[in-house]
PDB file of C-alpha atoms in Angstrom:
ATOM      1  CA  UNK A 139     -74.337-189.462  51.695  1.00 81.00           C
ATOM      2  CA  UNK A 140     -72.582-186.510  50.339  1.00 94.00           C
ATOM      3  CA  UNK A 141     -72.021-183.371  51.901  1.00 97.00           C
ATOM      4  CA  UNK A 142     -74.743-181.530  50.166  1.00 98.00           C
ATOM      5  CA  UNK A 143     -77.169-184.444  51.260  1.00 96.00           C
ATOM      6  CA  UNK A 144     -76.025-184.276  54.884  1.00 97.00           C
ATOM      7  CA  UNK A 145     -76.134-180.613  55.163  1.00 98.00           C
ATOM      8  CA  UNK A 146     -79.677-180.555  53.889  1.00 98.00           C
ATOM      9  CA  UNK A 147     -80.693-183.466  56.269  1.00 97.00           C
ATOM     10  CA  UNK A 148     -79.009-181.633  59.162  1.00 97.00           C
ATOM     11  CA  UNK A 149     -81.351-178.616  58.468  1.00 98.00           C
ATOM     12  CA  UNK A 150     -84.375-180.882  57.891  1.00 97.00           C
ATOM     13  CA  UNK A 151     -83.657-182.639  61.075  1.00 98.00           C
ATOM     14  CA  UNK A 152     -83.733-179.403  62.892  1.00 97.00           C
ATOM     15  CA  UNK A 153     -87.045-178.454  61.148  1.00 97.00           C
ATOM     16  CA  UNK A 154     -85.257-175.529  59.204  1.00 98.00           C
ATOM     17  CA  UNK A 155     -84.921-174.793  55.452  1.00 98.00           C
ATOM     18  CA  UNK A 156     -81.155-174.391  54.490  1.00 98.00           C
ATOM     19  CA  UNK A 157     -79.952-171.420  53.250  1.00 98.00           C
ATOM     20  CA  UNK A 158     -77.898-171.531  49.790  1.00 98.00           C
ATOM     21  CA  UNK A 159     -75.823-168.586  48.660  1.00 98.00           C
ATOM     22  CA  UNK A 160     -74.262-167.581  45.155  1.00 98.00           C
ATOM     23  CA  UNK A 161     -71.234-165.547  44.520  1.00 98.00           C
ATOM     24  CA  UNK A 162     -69.366-165.275  41.282  1.00 98.00           C
ATOM     25  CA  UNK A 163     -66.045-166.606  41.445  1.00 98.00           C
ATOM     26  CA  UNK A 164     -63.188-163.581  40.978  1.00 98.00           C
ATOM     27  CA  UNK A 165     -65.973-160.948  41.631  1.00 98.00           C
ATOM     28  CA  UNK A 166     -65.249-157.997  41.908  1.00 97.00           C
ATOM     29  CA  UNK A 167     -61.544-159.071  42.133  1.00 97.00           C
ATOM     30  CA  UNK A 168     -59.691-162.464  43.454  1.00 96.00           C
ATOM     31  CA  UNK A 169     -58.543-161.184  46.522  1.00 97.00           C
ATOM     32  CA  UNK A 170     -62.142-159.752  47.445  1.00 97.00           C
ATOM     33  CA  UNK A 171     -64.029-162.941  46.109  1.00 98.00           C
ATOM     34  CA  UNK A 172     -61.836-165.237  48.483  1.00 98.00           C
ATOM     35  CA  UNK A 173     -62.243-163.233  51.510  1.00 98.00           C
ATOM     36  CA  UNK A 174     -66.365-163.342  50.836  1.00 98.00           C
ATOM     37  CA  UNK A 175     -66.002-166.598  50.127  1.00 98.00           C
ATOM     38  CA  UNK A 176     -64.027-167.610  53.095  1.00 98.00           C
ATOM     39  CA  UNK A 177     -66.732-165.711  55.321  1.00 98.00           C
ATOM     40  CA  UNK A 178     -70.046-167.670  54.052  1.00 98.00           C
ATOM     41  CA  UNK A 179     -69.926-170.455  56.220  1.00 98.00           C
ATOM     42  CA  UNK A 180     -69.660-167.706  59.467  1.00 98.00           C
ATOM     43  CA  UNK A 181     -72.386-165.647  57.910  1.00 98.00           C
ATOM     44  CA  UNK A 182     -74.963-168.553  58.080  1.00 98.00           C
ATOM     45  CA  UNK A 183     -74.977-170.050  54.392  1.00 98.00           C
ATOM     46  CA  UNK A 184     -75.236-174.140  54.687  1.00 98.00           C
ATOM     47  CA  UNK A 185     -74.364-174.568  50.914  1.00 98.00           C
ATOM     48  CA  UNK A 186     -72.451-172.338  48.641  1.00 98.00           C
ATOM     49  CA  UNK A 187     -72.717-172.007  44.757  1.00 98.00           C
ATOM     50  CA  UNK A 188     -69.751-170.357  43.155  1.00 98.00           C
ATOM     51  CA  UNK A 189     -70.148-169.357  39.893  1.00 98.00           C
ATOM     52  CA  UNK A 190     -67.829-170.034  37.029  1.00 98.00           C
ATOM     53  CA  UNK A 191     -67.843-166.738  35.283  1.00 97.00           C
ATOM     54  CA  UNK A 192     -68.591-166.880  31.272  1.00 95.00           C
ATOM     55  CA  UNK A 193     -68.905-164.824  28.422  1.00 92.00           C
ATOM     56  CA  UNK A 194     -72.935-165.315  27.542  1.00 90.00           C
ATOM     57  CA  UNK A 195     -74.710-166.284  30.733  1.00 89.00           C
ATOM     58  CA  UNK A 196     -77.859-166.765  29.040  1.00 84.00           C
ATOM     59  CA  UNK A 197     -79.861-167.734  31.880  1.00 80.00           C
ATOM     60  CA  UNK A 198     -78.674-164.862  34.248  1.00 86.00           C
ATOM     61  CA  UNK A 199     -79.822-161.256  34.459  1.00 87.00           C
ATOM     62  CA  UNK A 200     -77.948-158.278  34.488  1.00 91.00           C
ATOM     63  CA  UNK A 201     -76.250-158.173  38.091  1.00 93.00           C
ATOM     64  CA  UNK A 202     -74.806-161.502  37.416  1.00 94.00           C
ATOM     65  CA  UNK A 203     -73.903-160.957  33.876  1.00 95.00           C
ATOM     66  CA  UNK A 204     -71.978-157.703  35.250  1.00 96.00           C
ATOM     67  CA  UNK A 205     -70.339-160.201  37.857  1.00 97.00           C
ATOM     68  CA  UNK A 206     -69.103-162.267  35.242  1.00 97.00           C
ATOM     69  CA  UNK A 207     -67.599-159.449  33.387  1.00 96.00           C
ATOM     70  CA  UNK A 208     -65.962-158.210  36.308  1.00 97.00           C
ATOM     71  CA  UNK A 209     -64.335-161.273  37.087  1.00 98.00           C
ATOM     72  CA  UNK A 210     -63.470-162.238  33.674  1.00 97.00           C
ATOM     73  CA  UNK A 211     -61.352-158.790  33.447  1.00 97.00           C
ATOM     74  CA  UNK A 212     -59.964-159.450  36.515  1.00 96.00           C
ATOM     75  CA  UNK A 213     -58.174-162.737  34.986  1.00 97.00           C
ATOM     76  CA  UNK A 214     -60.460-165.021  36.481  1.00 97.00           C
ATOM     77  CA  UNK A 215     -60.707-168.704  34.922  1.00 97.00           C
ATOM     78  CA  UNK A 216     -62.165-172.048  35.559  1.00 98.00           C
ATOM     79  CA  UNK A 217     -58.572-173.423  36.918  1.00 98.00           C
ATOM     80  CA  UNK A 218     -58.774-170.356  39.214  1.00 98.00           C
ATOM     81  CA  UNK A 219     -61.960-171.197  40.427  1.00 98.00           C
ATOM     82  CA  UNK A 220     -61.027-174.741  41.199  1.00 98.00           C
ATOM     83  CA  UNK A 221     -57.921-173.403  43.210  1.00 98.00           C
ATOM     84  CA  UNK A 222     -60.279-170.871  45.038  1.00 98.00           C
ATOM     85  CA  UNK A 223     -62.212-174.310  46.160  1.00 98.00           C
ATOM     86  CA  UNK A 224     -58.945-175.691  47.057  1.00 98.00           C
ATOM     87  CA  UNK A 225     -57.773-172.919  49.388  1.00 98.00           C
ATOM     88  CA  UNK A 226     -61.383-172.948  50.836  1.00 98.00           C
ATOM     89  CA  UNK A 227     -60.824-176.682  51.684  1.00 98.00           C
ATOM     90  CA  UNK A 228     -57.555-175.993  53.806  1.00 98.00           C
ATOM     91  CA  UNK A 229     -60.033-174.280  56.610  1.00 97.00           C
ATOM     92  CA  UNK A 230     -63.274-175.742  55.871  1.00 98.00           C
ATOM     93  CA  UNK A 231     -64.020-179.582  55.407  1.00 97.00           C
ATOM     94  CA  UNK A 232     -67.619-179.526  55.961  1.00 97.00           C
ATOM     95  CA  UNK A 233     -69.506-176.627  53.938  1.00 98.00           C
ATOM     96  CA  UNK A 234     -70.743-177.972  50.621  1.00 98.00           C
ATOM     97  CA  UNK A 235     -69.611-176.335  47.396  1.00 98.00           C
ATOM     98  CA  UNK A 236     -71.509-176.424  43.951  1.00 98.00           C
ATOM     99  CA  UNK A 237     -70.097-174.735  40.562  1.00 98.00           C
ATOM    100  CA  UNK A 238     -72.764-173.241  38.863  1.00 97.00           C
ATOM    101  CA  UNK A 239     -72.443-171.832  35.224  1.00 96.00           C
ATOM    102  CA  UNK A 240     -72.402-173.044  31.589  1.00 96.00           C
ATOM    103  CA  UNK A 241     -70.469-176.219  29.606  1.00 97.00           C
ATOM    104  CA  UNK A 242     -68.475-174.162  27.487  1.00 96.00           C
ATOM    105  CA  UNK A 243     -65.741-173.797  30.049  1.00 97.00           C
ATOM    106  CA  UNK A 244     -65.825-177.233  30.931  1.00 98.00           C
ATOM    107  CA  UNK A 245     -65.583-178.648  27.572  1.00 97.00           C
ATOM    108  CA  UNK A 246     -62.594-176.294  26.825  1.00 97.00           C
ATOM    109  CA  UNK A 247     -60.904-177.863  29.643  1.00 98.00           C
ATOM    110  CA  UNK A 248     -62.094-181.466  29.051  1.00 98.00           C
ATOM    111  CA  UNK A 249     -64.429-183.091  30.850  1.00 98.00           C
ATOM    112  CA  UNK A 250     -62.393-185.890  32.584  1.00 98.00           C
ATOM    113  CA  UNK A 251     -59.627-183.288  33.257  1.00 98.00           C
ATOM    114  CA  UNK A 252     -62.297-181.221  35.123  1.00 98.00           C
ATOM    115  CA  UNK A 253     -63.931-183.682  36.764  1.00 98.00           C
ATOM    116  CA  UNK A 254     -60.581-185.056  38.326  1.00 98.00           C
ATOM    117  CA  UNK A 255     -59.703-181.490  39.062  1.00 98.00           C
ATOM    118  CA  UNK A 256     -63.087-180.391  40.713  1.00 98.00           C
ATOM    119  CA  UNK A 257     -62.776-183.644  42.529  1.00 98.00           C
ATOM    120  CA  UNK A 258     -59.377-182.999  43.910  1.00 98.00           C
ATOM    121  CA  UNK A 259     -60.247-179.330  44.750  1.00 98.00           C
ATOM    122  CA  UNK A 260     -63.220-180.583  47.017  1.00 98.00           C
ATOM    123  CA  UNK A 261     -66.099-179.779  44.750  1.00 98.00           C
ATOM    124  CA  UNK A 262     -69.066-181.506  45.738  1.00 98.00           C
ATOM    125  CA  UNK A 263     -71.850-180.709  42.901  1.00 98.00           C
ATOM    126  CA  UNK A 264     -72.576-179.068  39.521  1.00 98.00           C
ATOM    127  CA  UNK A 265     -75.213-177.203  38.031  1.00 98.00           C
ATOM    128  CA  UNK A 266     -74.805-176.880  34.573  1.00 97.00           C
ATOM    129  CA  UNK A 267     -77.700-174.670  33.074  1.00 92.00           C
ATOM    130  CA  UNK A 268     -77.127-175.291  29.507  1.00 94.00           C
ATOM    131  CA  UNK A 269     -76.944-179.150  29.516  1.00 95.00           C
ATOM    132  CA  UNK A 270     -80.615-180.971  29.194  1.00 94.00           C
ATOM    133  CA  UNK A 271     -81.453-184.219  30.309  1.00 96.00           C
ATOM    134  CA  UNK A 272     -80.858-185.448  26.647  1.00 96.00           C
ATOM    135  CA  UNK A 273     -77.297-184.655  27.192  1.00 96.00           C
ATOM    136  CA  UNK A 274     -76.500-186.675  29.957  1.00 97.00           C
ATOM    137  CA  UNK A 275     -73.579-188.590  28.726  1.00 97.00           C
ATOM    138  CA  UNK A 276     -71.244-185.109  28.221  1.00 97.00           C
ATOM    139  CA  UNK A 277     -71.212-184.591  31.907  1.00 98.00           C
ATOM    140  CA  UNK A 278     -73.817-185.608  34.136  1.00 98.00           C
ATOM    141  CA  UNK A 279     -73.265-189.146  34.038  1.00 98.00           C
ATOM    142  CA  UNK A 280     -69.403-188.919  34.298  1.00 98.00           C
ATOM    143  CA  UNK A 281     -69.613-186.343  37.074  1.00 98.00           C
ATOM    144  CA  UNK A 282     -71.889-188.902  39.233  1.00 97.00           C
ATOM    145  CA  UNK A 283     -69.263-191.413  38.493  1.00 97.00           C
ATOM    146  CA  UNK A 284     -66.575-189.407  40.066  1.00 97.00           C
ATOM    147  CA  UNK A 285     -68.775-188.606  42.765  1.00 97.00           C
ATOM    148  CA  UNK A 286     -70.148-185.510  42.425  1.00 98.00           C
ATOM    149  CA  UNK A 287     -73.984-184.486  42.648  1.00 98.00           C
ATOM    150  CA  UNK A 288     -75.306-183.366  39.496  1.00 98.00           C
ATOM    151  CA  UNK A 289     -78.312-180.725  40.297  1.00 98.00           C
ATOM    152  CA  UNK A 290     -80.999-179.860  38.003  1.00 96.00           C
ATOM    153  CA  UNK A 291     -83.067-177.137  37.615  1.00 95.00           C
ATOM    154  CA  UNK A 292     -87.202-177.278  37.196  1.00 95.00           C
ATOM    155  CA  UNK A 293     -89.098-174.639  36.303  1.00 92.00           C
ATOM    156  CA  UNK A 294     -92.826-173.524  36.189  1.00 91.00           C
ATOM    157  CA  UNK A 295     -93.063-174.882  32.456  1.00 92.00           C
ATOM    158  CA  UNK A 296     -91.442-178.142  33.681  1.00 95.00           C
ATOM    159  CA  UNK A 297     -95.015-180.217  33.234  1.00 95.00           C
ATOM    160  CA  UNK A 298     -95.522-183.733  34.544  1.00 95.00           C
ATOM    161  CA  UNK A 299     -94.758-185.219  31.092  1.00 97.00           C
ATOM    162  CA  UNK A 300     -91.199-183.265  31.147  1.00 96.00           C
ATOM    163  CA  UNK A 301     -90.472-183.718  34.840  1.00 97.00           C
ATOM    164  CA  UNK A 302     -88.916-187.495  34.970  1.00 97.00           C
ATOM    165  CA  UNK A 303     -86.304-186.812  32.487  1.00 96.00           C
ATOM    166  CA  UNK A 304     -85.144-183.571  34.363  1.00 96.00           C
ATOM    167  CA  UNK A 305     -85.232-186.324  37.534  1.00 97.00           C
ATOM    168  CA  UNK A 306     -83.632-189.049  36.252  1.00 94.00           C
ATOM    169  CA  UNK A 307     -80.093-188.303  36.920  1.00 96.00           C
ATOM    170  CA  UNK A 308     -80.390-185.760  39.443  1.00 97.00           C
ATOM    171  CA  UNK A 309     -78.953-185.863  42.832  1.00 97.00           C
ATOM    172  CA  UNK A 310     -78.101-183.989  45.974  1.00 97.00           C
ATOM    173  CA  UNK A 311     -81.233-181.736  45.584  1.00 98.00           C
ATOM    174  CA  UNK A 312     -83.553-180.102  42.764  1.00 98.00           C
ATOM    175  CA  UNK A 313     -83.238-176.562  42.352  1.00 97.00           C
ATOM    176  CA  UNK A 314     -86.437-174.983  41.475  1.00 96.00           C
ATOM    177  CA  UNK A 315     -86.695-171.805  39.688  1.00 93.00           C
ATOM    178  CA  UNK A 316     -89.829-169.914  40.812  1.00 86.00           C
ATOM    179  CA  UNK A 317     -90.047-167.544  38.058  1.00 75.00           C
ATOM    180  CA  UNK A 318     -90.188-167.855  34.348  1.00 59.00           C
ATOM    181  CA  UNK A 319     -87.008-165.801  32.760  1.00 52.00           C
ATOM    182  CA  UNK A 320     -83.906-165.181  33.942  1.00 48.00           C
ATOM    183  CA  UNK A 321     -82.305-164.222  37.618  1.00 51.00           C
ATOM    184  CA  UNK A 322     -82.946-161.053  39.513  1.00 49.00           C
ATOM    185  CA  UNK A 323     -86.157-160.706  37.107  1.00 49.00           C
ATOM    186  CA  UNK A 324     -88.930-160.913  39.698  1.00 54.00           C
ATOM    187  CA  UNK A 325     -90.120-161.851  42.833  1.00 60.00           C
ATOM    188  CA  UNK A 326     -90.657-165.400  43.819  1.00 63.00           C
ATOM    189  CA  UNK A 327     -94.310-166.214  45.833  1.00 73.00           C
ATOM    190  CA  UNK A 328     -94.330-168.854  48.282  1.00 81.00           C
ATOM    191  CA  UNK A 329     -98.146-169.219  47.420  1.00 86.00           C
ATOM    192  CA  UNK A 330     -97.475-170.313  43.737  1.00 88.00           C
ATOM    193  CA  UNK A 331     -94.006-171.935  44.968  1.00 93.00           C
ATOM    194  CA  UNK A 332     -95.560-174.269  47.392  1.00 94.00           C
ATOM    195  CA  UNK A 333     -97.847-176.863  45.179  1.00 94.00           C
ATOM    196  CA  UNK A 334     -94.737-176.909  43.011  1.00 95.00           C
ATOM    197  CA  UNK A 335     -92.095-178.159  45.860  1.00 96.00           C
ATOM    198  CA  UNK A 336     -94.710-180.435  46.819  1.00 96.00           C
ATOM    199  CA  UNK A 337     -95.000-182.004  43.163  1.00 96.00           C
ATOM    200  CA  UNK A 338     -91.209-182.088  42.518  1.00 97.00           C
ATOM    201  CA  UNK A 339     -90.500-183.776  46.100  1.00 96.00           C
ATOM    202  CA  UNK A 340     -93.380-186.529  45.260  1.00 96.00           C
ATOM    203  CA  UNK A 341     -91.633-187.175  41.956  1.00 96.00           C
ATOM    204  CA  UNK A 342     -88.070-187.122  43.069  1.00 96.00           C
ATOM    205  CA  UNK A 343     -87.741-188.185  46.813  1.00 96.00           C
ATOM    206  CA  UNK A 344     -85.113-185.289  46.795  1.00 97.00           C
ATOM    207  CA  UNK A 345     -84.924-181.991  48.812  1.00 97.00           C
ATOM    208  CA  UNK A 346     -86.261-178.961  46.978  1.00 98.00           C
ATOM    209  CA  UNK A 347     -84.473-175.537  46.983  1.00 98.00           C
ATOM    210  CA  UNK A 348     -85.979-172.617  45.682  1.00 97.00           C
ATOM    211  CA  UNK A 349     -84.180-169.919  43.831  1.00 94.00           C
ATOM    212  CA  UNK A 350     -84.552-166.732  41.544  1.00 89.00           C
ATOM    213  CA  UNK A 351     -86.555-164.095  42.766  1.00 85.00           C
ATOM    214  CA  UNK A 352     -85.485-163.947  46.314  1.00 92.00           C
ATOM    215  CA  UNK A 353     -83.998-160.852  47.603  1.00 93.00           C
ATOM    216  CA  UNK A 354     -85.029-159.751  50.841  1.00 96.00           C
ATOM    217  CA  UNK A 355     -84.793-161.475  54.460  1.00 97.00           C
ATOM    218  CA  UNK A 356     -88.569-161.411  54.124  1.00 96.00           C
ATOM    219  CA  UNK A 357     -89.186-163.171  51.181  1.00 94.00           C
ATOM    220  CA  UNK A 358     -86.306-165.609  52.157  1.00 96.00           C
ATOM    221  CA  UNK A 359     -88.593-166.372  54.963  1.00 97.00           C
ATOM    222  CA  UNK A 360     -91.598-166.676  53.383  1.00 95.00           C
ATOM    223  CA  UNK A 361     -89.987-169.559  50.889  1.00 95.00           C
ATOM    224  CA  UNK A 362     -88.484-171.177  53.806  1.00 97.00           C
ATOM    225  CA  UNK A 363     -91.892-171.920  55.130  1.00 96.00           C
ATOM    226  CA  UNK A 364     -92.530-174.244  51.981  1.00 96.00           C
ATOM    227  CA  UNK A 365     -89.242-175.501  50.633  1.00 97.00           C
ATOM    228  CA  UNK A 366     -86.265-177.239  51.915  1.00 98.00           C
ATOM    229  CA  UNK A 367     -83.904-174.468  50.999  1.00 98.00           C
ATOM    230  CA  UNK A 368     -83.657-171.284  49.609  1.00 98.00           C
ATOM    231  CA  UNK A 369     -81.264-169.649  47.404  1.00 97.00           C
ATOM    232  CA  UNK A 370     -80.245-166.232  47.031  1.00 97.00           C
ATOM    233  CA  UNK A 371     -77.846-165.149  44.193  1.00 96.00           C
ATOM    234  CA  UNK A 372     -78.832-161.545  42.451  1.00 94.00           C
ATOM    235  CA  UNK A 373     -79.562-159.513  45.396  1.00 96.00           C
ATOM    236  CA  UNK A 374     -75.859-160.551  46.971  1.00 98.00           C
ATOM    237  CA  UNK A 375     -74.335-160.276  43.736  1.00 97.00           C
ATOM    238  CA  UNK A 376     -75.577-156.865  43.350  1.00 97.00           C
ATOM    239  CA  UNK A 377     -73.954-155.513  46.724  1.00 98.00           C
ATOM    240  CA  UNK A 378     -70.574-156.796  45.472  1.00 98.00           C
ATOM    241  CA  UNK A 379     -71.268-154.780  42.420  1.00 97.00           C
ATOM    242  CA  UNK A 380     -71.800-151.682  44.335  1.00 97.00           C
ATOM    243  CA  UNK A 381     -68.537-151.894  45.967  1.00 97.00           C
ATOM    244  CA  UNK A 382     -69.781-152.922  49.472  1.00 98.00           C
ATOM    245  CA  UNK A 383     -67.068-154.127  51.593  1.00 98.00           C
ATOM    246  CA  UNK A 384     -66.725-157.749  52.507  1.00 98.00           C
ATOM    247  CA  UNK A 385     -68.173-157.319  55.728  1.00 98.00           C
ATOM    248  CA  UNK A 386     -71.213-155.227  54.493  1.00 98.00           C
ATOM    249  CA  UNK A 387     -71.667-158.154  52.198  1.00 98.00           C
ATOM    250  CA  UNK A 388     -71.542-160.635  54.348  1.00 98.00           C
ATOM    251  CA  UNK A 389     -73.770-159.090  57.238  1.00 98.00           C
ATOM    252  CA  UNK A 390     -76.419-158.745  54.399  1.00 98.00           C
ATOM    253  CA  UNK A 391     -75.942-162.773  53.770  1.00 98.00           C
ATOM    254  CA  UNK A 392     -76.213-163.437  57.661  1.00 98.00           C
ATOM    255  CA  UNK A 393     -79.773-161.374  57.727  1.00 98.00           C
ATOM    256  CA  UNK A 394     -81.176-163.834  54.711  1.00 98.00           C
ATOM    257  CA  UNK A 395     -79.520-166.826  56.294  1.00 98.00           C
ATOM    258  CA  UNK A 396     -81.208-165.938  59.733  1.00 98.00           C
ATOM    259  CA  UNK A 397     -84.673-165.375  58.203  1.00 98.00           C
ATOM    260  CA  UNK A 398     -84.297-168.464  56.055  1.00 98.00           C
ATOM    261  CA  UNK A 399     -83.569-170.760  59.150  1.00 98.00           C
ATOM    262  CA  UNK A 400     -86.266-168.779  61.203  1.00 96.00           C
ATOM    263  CA  UNK A 401     -83.457-167.489  63.799  1.00 89.00           C
TER     264      UNK A 401
END
């Protein structure tokens, strides 16, 4: 079992949802970004989603778009992001890290070179939002062969006819996008999420983590009651963008993690 599966199974055995935190690599600068990344496990984060900055993040709202722009302006690259993971692994060999982003930077590096570098750095999984199942041969299948989980997104518009294709080569967990639209656009509602989580779990046999629209500890606790994991990104990135210190950002993340865990 991968680090991702192991961590989610551990939380499930405890009767708790996992907490997944998204941060953009290199935001607002490499030093602060590395400090926040290093502090995430101590703040209660079970799984880290590390964003790969990209110039055209079509699925992301203003907060994450701006985070990517700050990172790119500071010189962050895909190679630099992999180096961040490698440095993190010098002191933490247990916390799963998922790289989340778009295919263009990976394609530019070359799929083979990227997967070899990601595996060597200690990456556990990938979320590549602009590669549909019809393109699994591009990256999904090679990633699975390299031992990386490939996590697919399901949405409120993923009906029963489409769901099998989405799930076919998914591993680690299924990321359920709780709203229709971009990141940070609306609030997730547990009453609407619960039946979708149950439907996806029945079809996949995988844990289902819910993201998009979770911005507060109260909402994290609500979603944790109906999902295997809770994902927060925009609310964290907004605080980084406002110039909060790493200590302040990590304190906010701790409040989200505690809520998701029911602590």
